[in-house]
XYZ file of C-alpha atoms in Angstrom:
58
model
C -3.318 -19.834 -4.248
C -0.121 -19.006 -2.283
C 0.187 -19.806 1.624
C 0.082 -16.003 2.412
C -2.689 -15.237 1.169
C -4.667 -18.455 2.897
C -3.127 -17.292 6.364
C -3.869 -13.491 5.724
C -7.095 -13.649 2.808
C -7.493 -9.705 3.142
C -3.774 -8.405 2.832
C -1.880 -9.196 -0.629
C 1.919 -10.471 -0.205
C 4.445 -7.699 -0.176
C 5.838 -7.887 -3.546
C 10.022 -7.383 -3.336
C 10.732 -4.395 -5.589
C 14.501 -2.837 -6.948
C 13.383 0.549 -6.426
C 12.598 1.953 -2.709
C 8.848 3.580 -2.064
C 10.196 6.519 -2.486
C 11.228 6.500 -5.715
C 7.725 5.944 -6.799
C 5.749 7.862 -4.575
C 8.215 11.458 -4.400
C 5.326 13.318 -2.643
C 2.584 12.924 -0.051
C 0.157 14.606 -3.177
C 0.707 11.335 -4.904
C 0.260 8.908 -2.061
C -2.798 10.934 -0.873
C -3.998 10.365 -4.642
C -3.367 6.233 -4.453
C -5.333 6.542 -1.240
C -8.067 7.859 -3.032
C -8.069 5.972 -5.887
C -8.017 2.738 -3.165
C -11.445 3.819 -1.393
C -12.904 4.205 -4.251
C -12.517 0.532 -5.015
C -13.853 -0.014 -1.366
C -10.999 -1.236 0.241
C -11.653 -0.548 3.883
C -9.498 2.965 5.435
C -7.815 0.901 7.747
C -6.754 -1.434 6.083
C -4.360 0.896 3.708
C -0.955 1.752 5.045
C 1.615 3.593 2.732
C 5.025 3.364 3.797
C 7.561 5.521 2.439
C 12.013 5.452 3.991
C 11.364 6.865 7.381
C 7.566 7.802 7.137
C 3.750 5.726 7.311
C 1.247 7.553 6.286
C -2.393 5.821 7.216
C-alpha cells in the first residue's frame, strides 16, 4: 500500500499522464457521462472533481 493512500484512504494518487485532461475529455457531454458512470458505483458527489486546462467542473 503506498503512503498516499494511508494519509488520504478515500482519494486515489493522481496518476502523471502525457496527454492533458483535455485531450481525453473534449466535451462537458463526456465528463458529465464519467460523472454518471462514478455515482453509480457510489462514490460520494462530493468527492468527484473533474478538472479540465482552465475549468473544474464538480
Amino acid at each position: 500500500m503506498l503512503t498516499q493512500d494511508l494519509k488520504h484512504p478515500k482519494t486515489k494518487p493522481q496518476q502523471q499522464t502525457k496527454c492533458p485532461v483535455s485531450a481525453v475529455f473534449q466535451t462537458e457531454e463526456k465528463i458529465n457521462n464519467v460523472i454518471r458512470q462514478l455515482l453509480k458505483q457510489d462514490i460520494p458527489r462530493d468527492e468527484i472533481s473533474v478538472s479540465t486546462q482552465n475549468k473544474e467542473f464538480l
